[in-house]
Amino acid sequence: MRQNPMNLAPGTELGSYEILSAIGAGGMGEVYRARDRRLNRSVALKLLPPDFAADAGRRARFTREAHLLASLNHPNIAQVYGFEDPATGDHPAALVMELVEGETLADRIASGPLSMDDARAIATQIADAIAYAHAHGVIHRDLKPANIKLRPDGTVKVLDFGLAKAMEKAARTDAEDLATVVHAHTEPGVVLGTAAYMSPEQVRGLQVDQRSDVWSFGAVLFEMLTGRQAFSGQSTSDVMAAVVRDEPHWDALPLATPPLVRAALELCLARDLRYRLRDIGDASLLLATGADTPSGGAPAAARSRPGAATLLLAVGVAALAALAALWMRPAPPADTPIRFTLPQSPAVSLNQQIITSPLAVSPDGQHIATVTPEGLVLWTADTGVSRLVSDTAGAVAPFFSPDSTDLAFFARDELRRVAVAGGPAHLIAPAANANAGTWGSNNTILFTRWLGADIGLWEIPAQGGTPRALVRAPSLTELHAFPSFLPDGRHYVFVQGFGSHVGKRQICVGRVDGEAPACVADGDSNAAYSATGHLVFVRGGALVALPFDAERRQASGAPITLAPNIRWFGPVGVGAFAVSANGRLLVHSLSAAPRRLQWTDRAGTRLGDVAEPRLYNQALLSPDGSRVAVDIWSAETGGRELWVIDVASSDLRRVTFDTIDTFLGAWSEDGQSLLFSTPAAGPPDVYEVPANGGRPRPLVVRPGVQLAQDRSPGTGWLAYLEVFGNRDSRRLWLVPPGGEPRLLRNTTADTWDARFSPDGRLIAFVSNESGTPEVYVMAFAEGGTPRRVSRGNGFLPRWRGDGRELFYLRTDGTLMAVDLAREGVDPQPLFRIDGVTAEDAPTPPRERTATFDVTRDGQRFLLRTVVPPSDRSDDLRVWVNWASALR
């Protein structure tokens, strides 16, 4: 006879387990101490609630999730041994877990606040457990003191890791139940967890990722240090309201709380996900470093919400300060590498497609410079302060002087320099179409021009003067691209084969006196020399270190992989990495996370996915809606190829092969071909290719960068985008059938994102003539007057099939709809797309974090969004004493 799971008496037998005593009960089931008669050991049995035990389908789903939880093996995570699921249903289903002796953290806190040393020791072990589980795709989602056991030997054990997700997942009955904990997120409207430790996004029933555990960790740490909950109230509703609305009582923290420990708390408990620590390892680093820093005032990075200018200084300040403390402490042994993540502000655009180097490290390893829309942001190790460098607006491709006192960069077709200590920037020389530079020990600067009539390598004294051509390049493939000086100041490494297909490029050594270069290795990207005796560069999508003898200028060993998924842009050949010349510091960012193509309705309700997540860039529906054209990134080549997805079957068909890169433009009116851009003998031009594959044919071939936009139905006009300059100035051109190209608008404002109306008479486009990106509509053939249809800002216009409604995105991610049939009607918001940033508006041909298309009836939307956990490729991976790990 089946026992009541609420009242199992000692001696009750459940399969091969004998109940010894009750341990506790909760919403996730009842827990009993039991003896495993087969292995003669004590275990903990968590019995599933009766409604789970009665439903074979739910039990089967839970079994699949339990298998994943059982794969976690970490000293600070209570082990899941298995799942007892009787086929006959004569006793409850139960999860078999490690029996952990000792009190819970809740019991310990009930006796009063913990000492700083005890709290840090416990919190560090909790963080290690969370970090391990996150690395294996499991999110706890119910972290609280009652789920943390303290063994008598000092070991901390986190219980029920991932169980909340497994239970919720098993409760679902729809077709999406095949997903596992690795990819699952809370569905909107589902609220799980214990109120006082739930993140704001959990309380609101929104999507949850690993940052929810970071919040809970902060709440637990706060309670350890103060003896009181960070968020409290007389009822569960009151507590949930406090989580969403109130700040913890920061004054309750002990006066002796080290600044970095307090900073860790504030960054863990930041409501805005943009400002919360993304990686629990950053909190662990702050706790570890905080032990050696004096107490005092703490930065209020999470409490105060800085404006755009100061945001760069506030976000990630704790992690930056921690890195500073590492430098100011006695240097660790040379054989002790240190790795951690350095969160970046939303304004730091490392995630976008890069055509110039997005970061630099000073030769002495004391400074990191990153490119942002506002200018260069410089972090200095000695102070732990990150600041916006004045007079660097529009700066790209930064590089340091050999003594690390000055920073050079390109801006507005000029080469400039600015003192690291501060002050105005000074002109070195005009440098139109330059994209890379290096500053040698002989006080000479080399830089490359990759567009225009002066393609080649140029030389100029660092104090200024007239540049002279060092090596002219008859073609891009002969350009000495991305030069980087070797220590002697006479030789430099560069990429040979710029503009050619990945796999045909080489890393070579040149000499300023014009001596013939010698190639030393196959390599796909810019290269940098380190005093450790290595050249660092990208090969096959991985960041590698090649042992290299700088005096003999020869490779001295086989390349060693440092990071398998480096962020880089293959068509140009620049990677998002930098290494200090003294060999101490290596910095890089990861490649982009996979993207999801999903359907939603006009309310934003998810209706299912089109295909498996991949590195999708653009996605466009065919005219009949049966297919989706996409350009997909290749991690190995750093470029994109065109593919077509069959909506009904989710099958993919490759359209282009062995291109350096592709940029999807539009479908033809009959759905038989695709308009796209690709570089062939130089920068990208406009081509057309059959949608089932075939030989592309050129449509527009002109100097500079030409990107396909759209082709008008019926009339056959072609729209393409011309991109020029390092800051991607943009102009739309129109080509009538059999005619010559003409500008859409002869204006100094940028124009982009062109889409013809279904009847072929109107064109929607984006212009920044008002100071912000806005969507306009005009009759193009007659040269009509543009009509602004967006309000506040807008980009990515898309037409409904009858031309009566236009959709576009706002920079806050809101999808808007405009009724064009009614004059003077304001646009209406439909729903919000997560992950859209203000930088998505002006970034073609770069990668956007989100894009969309719409069915002809305007009732369904195809979205390309990030795959949870959220994309973190913006964050910098910092590696101190990196070369010691190679040994």
Tab-separated table of N, CA, C and O in Angstrom, residues 1 20 66 79 105 145 202 250 279 307 590 624 701 705 746 861:
chain	number	residue	atom	x	y	z
A	1	MET	N	0.856	-1.199	0.000
A	1	MET	CA	0.000	0.000	0.000
A	1	MET	C	0.879	1.232	0.000
A	1	MET	O	1.865	1.318	0.736
A	20	LEU	N	14.895	6.291	8.035
A	20	LEU	CA	15.408	6.324	9.407
A	20	LEU	C	14.729	7.423	10.219
A	20	LEU	O	14.350	7.207	11.365
A	66	ALA	N	17.184	15.167	-13.463
A	66	ALA	CA	17.974	14.617	-12.359
A	66	ALA	C	19.293	14.045	-12.856
A	66	ALA	O	20.317	14.113	-12.171
A	79	GLN	N	26.128	16.016	-3.440
A	79	GLN	CA	26.038	15.146	-4.601
A	79	GLN	C	24.644	14.554	-4.751
A	79	GLN	O	24.010	14.161	-3.771
A	105	LEU	N	23.363	27.032	7.381
A	105	LEU	CA	23.808	28.410	7.556
A	105	LEU	C	22.729	29.238	8.247
A	105	LEU	O	23.034	30.157	9.017
A	145	PRO	N	20.156	30.581	3.018
A	145	PRO	CA	20.899	29.961	4.129
A	145	PRO	C	20.403	28.564	4.474
A	145	PRO	O	21.197	27.710	4.866
A	202	GLN	N	13.246	37.428	-10.787
A	202	GLN	CA	12.439	36.295	-10.350
A	202	GLN	C	11.091	36.764	-9.818
A	202	GLN	O	10.056	36.182	-10.110
A	250	TRP	N	22.258	49.387	4.335
A	250	TRP	CA	23.707	49.283	4.237
A	250	TRP	C	24.401	49.682	5.537
A	250	TRP	O	25.500	49.192	5.836
A	279	ASP	N	29.455	37.500	-13.287
A	279	ASP	CA	30.193	36.277	-12.989
A	279	ASP	C	30.436	36.200	-11.493
A	279	ASP	O	31.002	37.123	-10.901
A	307	GLY	N	25.158	58.730	-14.943
A	307	GLY	CA	24.790	59.079	-16.300
A	307	GLY	C	25.738	58.455	-17.291
A	307	GLY	O	26.652	57.715	-16.928
A	590	LEU	N	35.746	37.108	-25.470
A	590	LEU	CA	35.321	35.864	-26.086
A	590	LEU	C	34.488	36.126	-27.331
A	590	LEU	O	33.963	37.214	-27.540
A	624	ASP	N	7.204	34.735	-49.510
A	624	ASP	CA	6.059	33.889	-49.178
A	624	ASP	C	6.111	33.366	-47.745
A	624	ASP	O	5.208	32.627	-47.328
A	701	VAL	N	29.996	47.418	-58.185
A	701	VAL	CA	31.415	47.309	-57.842
A	701	VAL	C	32.005	48.705	-57.941
A	701	VAL	O	32.110	49.280	-59.031
A	705	VAL	N	33.494	50.640	-49.474
A	705	VAL	CA	32.629	49.596	-48.935
A	705	VAL	C	31.195	49.848	-49.382
A	705	VAL	O	30.612	50.890	-49.082
A	746	ASN	N	21.208	64.145	-50.601
A	746	ASN	CA	22.487	64.852	-50.623
A	746	ASN	C	22.589	65.692	-49.354
A	746	ASN	O	22.262	66.879	-49.333
A	861	PHE	N	6.289	37.870	-35.659
A	861	PHE	CA	7.603	38.485	-35.805
A	861	PHE	C	8.682	37.425	-35.634
A	861	PHE	O	8.573	36.536	-34.781
